[in-house]
mmCIF file of C-alpha atoms in Angstrom:
data_model
loop_
_atom_site.group_PDB
_atom_site.id
_atom_site.type_symbol
_atom_site.label_atom_id
_atom_site.label_comp_id
_atom_site.label_asym_id
_atom_site.label_seq_id
_atom_site.Cartn_x
_atom_site.Cartn_y
_atom_site.Cartn_z
ATOM 1 C CA MET A 1 46.620 -56.496 -37.751
ATOM 2 C CA GLY A 2 47.819 -54.712 -40.817
ATOM 3 C CA SER A 3 50.188 -51.966 -41.696
ATOM 4 C CA PRO A 4 51.603 -49.559 -39.119
ATOM 5 C CA ARG A 5 49.681 -46.817 -40.859
ATOM 6 C CA ALA A 6 46.340 -48.598 -40.286
ATOM 7 C CA ARG A 7 47.206 -49.156 -36.602
ATOM 8 C CA ALA A 8 48.071 -45.464 -36.198
ATOM 9 C CA LEU A 9 44.793 -44.462 -37.844
ATOM 10 C CA VAL A 10 42.823 -46.748 -35.501
ATOM 11 C CA ALA A 11 44.682 -45.297 -32.503
ATOM 12 C CA VAL A 12 43.948 -41.702 -33.603
ATOM 13 C CA VAL A 13 40.258 -42.511 -34.132
ATOM 14 C CA ALA A 14 40.079 -44.191 -30.695
ATOM 15 C CA VAL A 15 41.706 -41.192 -28.980
ATOM 16 C CA ALA A 16 39.399 -38.769 -30.827
ATOM 17 C CA ALA A 17 36.353 -40.824 -29.799
ATOM 18 C CA ALA A 18 37.537 -40.877 -26.166
ATOM 19 C CA VAL A 19 38.082 -37.096 -26.155
ATOM 20 C CA ALA A 20 34.663 -36.472 -27.748
ATOM 21 C CA LEU A 21 32.980 -38.765 -25.207
ATOM 22 C CA PHE A 22 34.778 -37.003 -22.347
ATOM 23 C CA ILE A 23 33.639 -33.581 -23.595
ATOM 24 C CA VAL A 24 30.038 -34.714 -24.016
ATOM 25 C CA LEU A 25 29.898 -36.306 -20.557
ATOM 26 C CA SER A 26 31.613 -33.296 -18.944
ATOM 27 C CA ALA A 27 29.101 -30.931 -20.535
ATOM 28 C CA ASP A 28 26.252 -32.998 -19.027
ATOM 29 C CA ASP A 29 27.877 -32.776 -15.578
ATOM 30 C CA GLU A 30 28.285 -28.991 -15.841
ATOM 31 C CA GLU A 31 24.747 -28.611 -17.102
ATOM 32 C CA SER A 32 23.290 -30.618 -14.237
ATOM 33 C CA THR A 33 25.282 -28.742 -11.594
ATOM 34 C CA THR A 34 24.531 -25.304 -12.997
ATOM 35 C CA SER A 35 20.841 -26.040 -13.394
ATOM 36 C CA THR A 36 20.447 -27.141 -9.786
ATOM 37 C CA THR A 37 18.455 -24.545 -7.920
ATOM 38 C CA ALA A 38 18.298 -24.169 -4.172
ATOM 39 C CA VAL A 39 14.782 -24.024 -2.864
ATOM 40 C CA SER A 40 14.089 -21.978 0.240
ATOM 41 C CA THR A 41 11.153 -22.900 2.387
ATOM 42 C CA THR A 42 9.404 -20.931 5.029
ATOM 43 C CA GLU A 43 8.996 -22.685 8.360
ATOM 44 C CA THR A 44 5.664 -21.896 9.892
ATOM 45 C CA THR A 45 3.736 -22.850 12.967
ATOM 46 C CA THR A 46 0.022 -22.569 12.464
ATOM 47 C CA GLN A 47 -2.983 -23.040 14.655
ATOM 48 C CA ALA A 48 -6.546 -23.509 13.634
ATOM 49 C CA SER A 49 -8.804 -20.746 14.855
ATOM 50 C CA ASP A 50 -12.467 -20.070 14.652
ATOM 51 C CA ASP A 51 -12.777 -16.348 14.224
ATOM 52 C CA GLY A 52 -16.531 -16.506 13.928
ATOM 53 C CA GLN A 53 -16.392 -15.577 10.252
ATOM 54 C CA GLY A 54 -17.359 -18.911 8.781
ATOM 55 C CA GLY A 55 -14.212 -20.806 9.777
ATOM 56 C CA SER A 56 -12.958 -20.923 6.198
ATOM 57 C CA ASP A 57 -9.570 -22.620 5.718
ATOM 58 C CA LYS A 58 -9.183 -21.326 2.174
ATOM 59 C CA SER A 59 -5.938 -19.536 1.423
ATOM 60 C CA GLU A 60 -5.972 -16.154 -0.242
ATOM 61 C CA GLY A 61 -4.295 -17.582 -3.347
ATOM 62 C CA PRO A 62 -1.922 -20.293 -4.466
ATOM 63 C CA SER A 63 1.201 -18.149 -4.026
ATOM 64 C CA ARG A 64 0.495 -17.017 -0.442
ATOM 65 C CA PRO A 65 2.109 -19.233 2.209
ATOM 66 C CA GLU A 66 0.395 -20.034 5.496
ATOM 67 C CA VAL A 67 0.895 -17.424 8.173
ATOM 68 C CA ALA A 68 2.927 -18.476 11.210
ATOM 69 C CA THR A 69 1.207 -17.912 14.546
ATOM 70 C CA ILE A 70 3.246 -17.263 17.664
ATOM 71 C CA GLU A 71 1.180 -17.909 20.766
ATOM 72 C CA VAL A 72 2.129 -16.214 24.029
ATOM 73 C CA LYS A 73 0.784 -17.476 27.384
ATOM 74 C CA ASN A 74 1.716 -15.965 30.722
ATOM 75 C CA GLY A 75 4.302 -13.774 28.970
ATOM 76 C CA GLN A 76 6.178 -16.712 27.360
ATOM 77 C CA PRO A 77 6.103 -18.135 23.790
ATOM 78 C CA VAL A 78 4.277 -21.474 23.726
ATOM 79 C CA GLY A 79 6.748 -24.104 22.483
ATOM 80 C CA GLY A 80 9.704 -21.767 22.987
ATOM 81 C CA VAL A 81 11.199 -19.140 20.690
ATOM 82 C CA GLN A 82 9.777 -19.678 17.192
ATOM 83 C CA GLU A 83 12.308 -19.736 14.325
ATOM 84 C CA LEU A 84 10.896 -18.415 11.049
ATOM 85 C CA THR A 85 12.825 -18.166 7.778
ATOM 86 C CA PHE A 86 11.959 -15.996 4.791
ATOM 87 C CA THR A 87 13.631 -15.162 1.486
ATOM 88 C CA ALA A 88 14.605 -11.583 0.617
ATOM 89 C CA GLY A 89 12.025 -10.084 -1.717
ATOM 90 C CA ASP A 90 9.166 -12.186 -0.289
ATOM 91 C CA GLU A 91 6.689 -11.094 2.364
ATOM 92 C CA ILE A 92 7.351 -11.576 6.068
ATOM 93 C CA ARG A 93 4.017 -12.646 7.529
ATOM 94 C CA PHE A 94 3.301 -13.805 11.071
ATOM 95 C CA ASP A 95 0.746 -13.289 13.821
ATOM 96 C CA VAL A 96 1.210 -12.982 17.570
ATOM 97 C CA LYS A 97 -1.634 -14.137 19.848
ATOM 98 C CA SER A 98 -1.302 -13.273 23.517
ATOM 99 C CA ASP A 99 -3.319 -13.889 26.662
ATOM 100 C CA THR A 100 -1.947 -10.655 28.146
ATOM 101 C CA ALA A 101 -1.670 -7.149 26.736
ATOM 102 C CA SER A 102 1.793 -6.345 25.455
ATOM 103 C CA GLU A 103 3.841 -4.464 22.895
ATOM 104 C CA VAL A 104 5.501 -6.682 20.253
ATOM 105 C CA HIS A 105 8.735 -5.335 18.731
ATOM 106 C CA PHE A 106 10.201 -6.767 15.508
ATOM 107 C CA HIS A 107 13.815 -5.618 15.821
ATOM 108 C CA GLY A 108 15.871 -4.740 12.727
ATOM 109 C CA TYR A 109 12.736 -3.754 10.853
ATOM 110 C CA ASP A 110 11.756 -1.625 13.875
ATOM 111 C CA VAL A 111 8.057 -2.488 13.688
ATOM 112 C CA ILE A 112 6.128 -2.249 16.953
ATOM 113 C CA LYS A 113 2.541 -3.435 17.393
ATOM 114 C CA ASP A 114 0.283 -3.582 20.421
ATOM 115 C CA VAL A 115 -1.534 -6.797 21.213
ATOM 116 C CA GLU A 116 -4.498 -6.727 23.588
ATOM 117 C CA ALA A 117 -5.128 -9.436 26.175
ATOM 118 C CA GLY A 118 -6.728 -12.302 24.267
ATOM 119 C CA GLY A 119 -5.987 -10.476 21.014
ATOM 120 C CA GLU A 120 -3.744 -10.808 18.002
ATOM 121 C CA ALA A 121 -1.207 -8.605 16.209
ATOM 122 C CA SER A 122 -0.464 -9.278 12.540
ATOM 123 C CA PHE A 123 2.828 -8.514 10.820
ATOM 124 C CA ASP A 124 2.982 -8.318 7.020
ATOM 125 C CA LEU A 125 5.903 -6.501 5.412
ATOM 126 C CA PRO A 126 8.401 -6.986 2.577
ATOM 127 C CA ALA A 127 11.605 -8.882 3.406
ATOM 128 C CA GLU A 128 14.016 -6.120 2.399
ATOM 129 C CA ILE A 129 16.755 -6.487 5.037
ATOM 130 C CA GLU A 130 18.765 -9.719 5.171
ATOM 131 C CA GLY A 131 19.910 -11.105 8.498
ATOM 132 C CA VAL A 132 18.646 -12.576 11.763
ATOM 133 C CA PHE A 133 16.251 -10.514 13.883
ATOM 134 C CA GLU A 134 14.506 -10.855 17.250
ATOM 135 C CA VAL A 135 10.831 -10.422 17.925
ATOM 136 C CA GLU A 136 10.197 -9.683 21.568
ATOM 137 C CA LEU A 137 7.663 -8.543 24.104
ATOM 138 C CA GLU A 138 9.079 -5.088 24.649
ATOM 139 C CA GLU A 139 8.099 -4.488 28.287
ATOM 140 C CA THR A 140 9.726 -7.691 29.579
ATOM 141 C CA ALA A 141 12.402 -8.110 26.865
ATOM 142 C CA THR A 142 11.132 -11.676 26.337
ATOM 143 C CA GLN A 143 12.152 -13.054 22.948
ATOM 144 C CA ILE A 144 9.267 -14.867 21.245
ATOM 145 C CA ALA A 145 10.661 -15.376 17.727
ATOM 146 C CA GLU A 146 13.809 -15.313 15.636
ATOM 147 C CA ILE A 147 13.272 -14.176 12.048
ATOM 148 C CA THR A 148 15.878 -15.061 9.431
ATOM 149 C CA VAL A 149 15.811 -13.336 6.035
ATOM 150 C CA GLU A 150 18.043 -15.162 3.554
ATOM 151 C CA PRO A 151 19.313 -13.905 0.182
#
């Protein structure tokens, strides 16, 4: 192959190329892992309603998510306890429709709203407290929703 000096030079160049390739490929791996962003979604349960105001299904804007609707019949949540997840800093928005009059208590945030028989109570507040919170019919202590606010 040639002189020992030439072989040593080829070996040094090969090692340098391997190290450079390793560094370049490692930087790509770090870049792809650090640029990965977790996306939080809001689970919602919606129902179509005709409120007699034109029945428009248009949202209020592109950044406003659909509002979850928790329906209560005979004092129980239809479909069981609804699990809703929000991200801290966003808005917590949900409605409660009930066939009987009741008081709806959103624990943790300590928001209480009355809902008339056949009526609806709307909740819209900033997600400022992280954790898991119950929403219940206060008089009967019946849980109708579990709200999770994630970081």
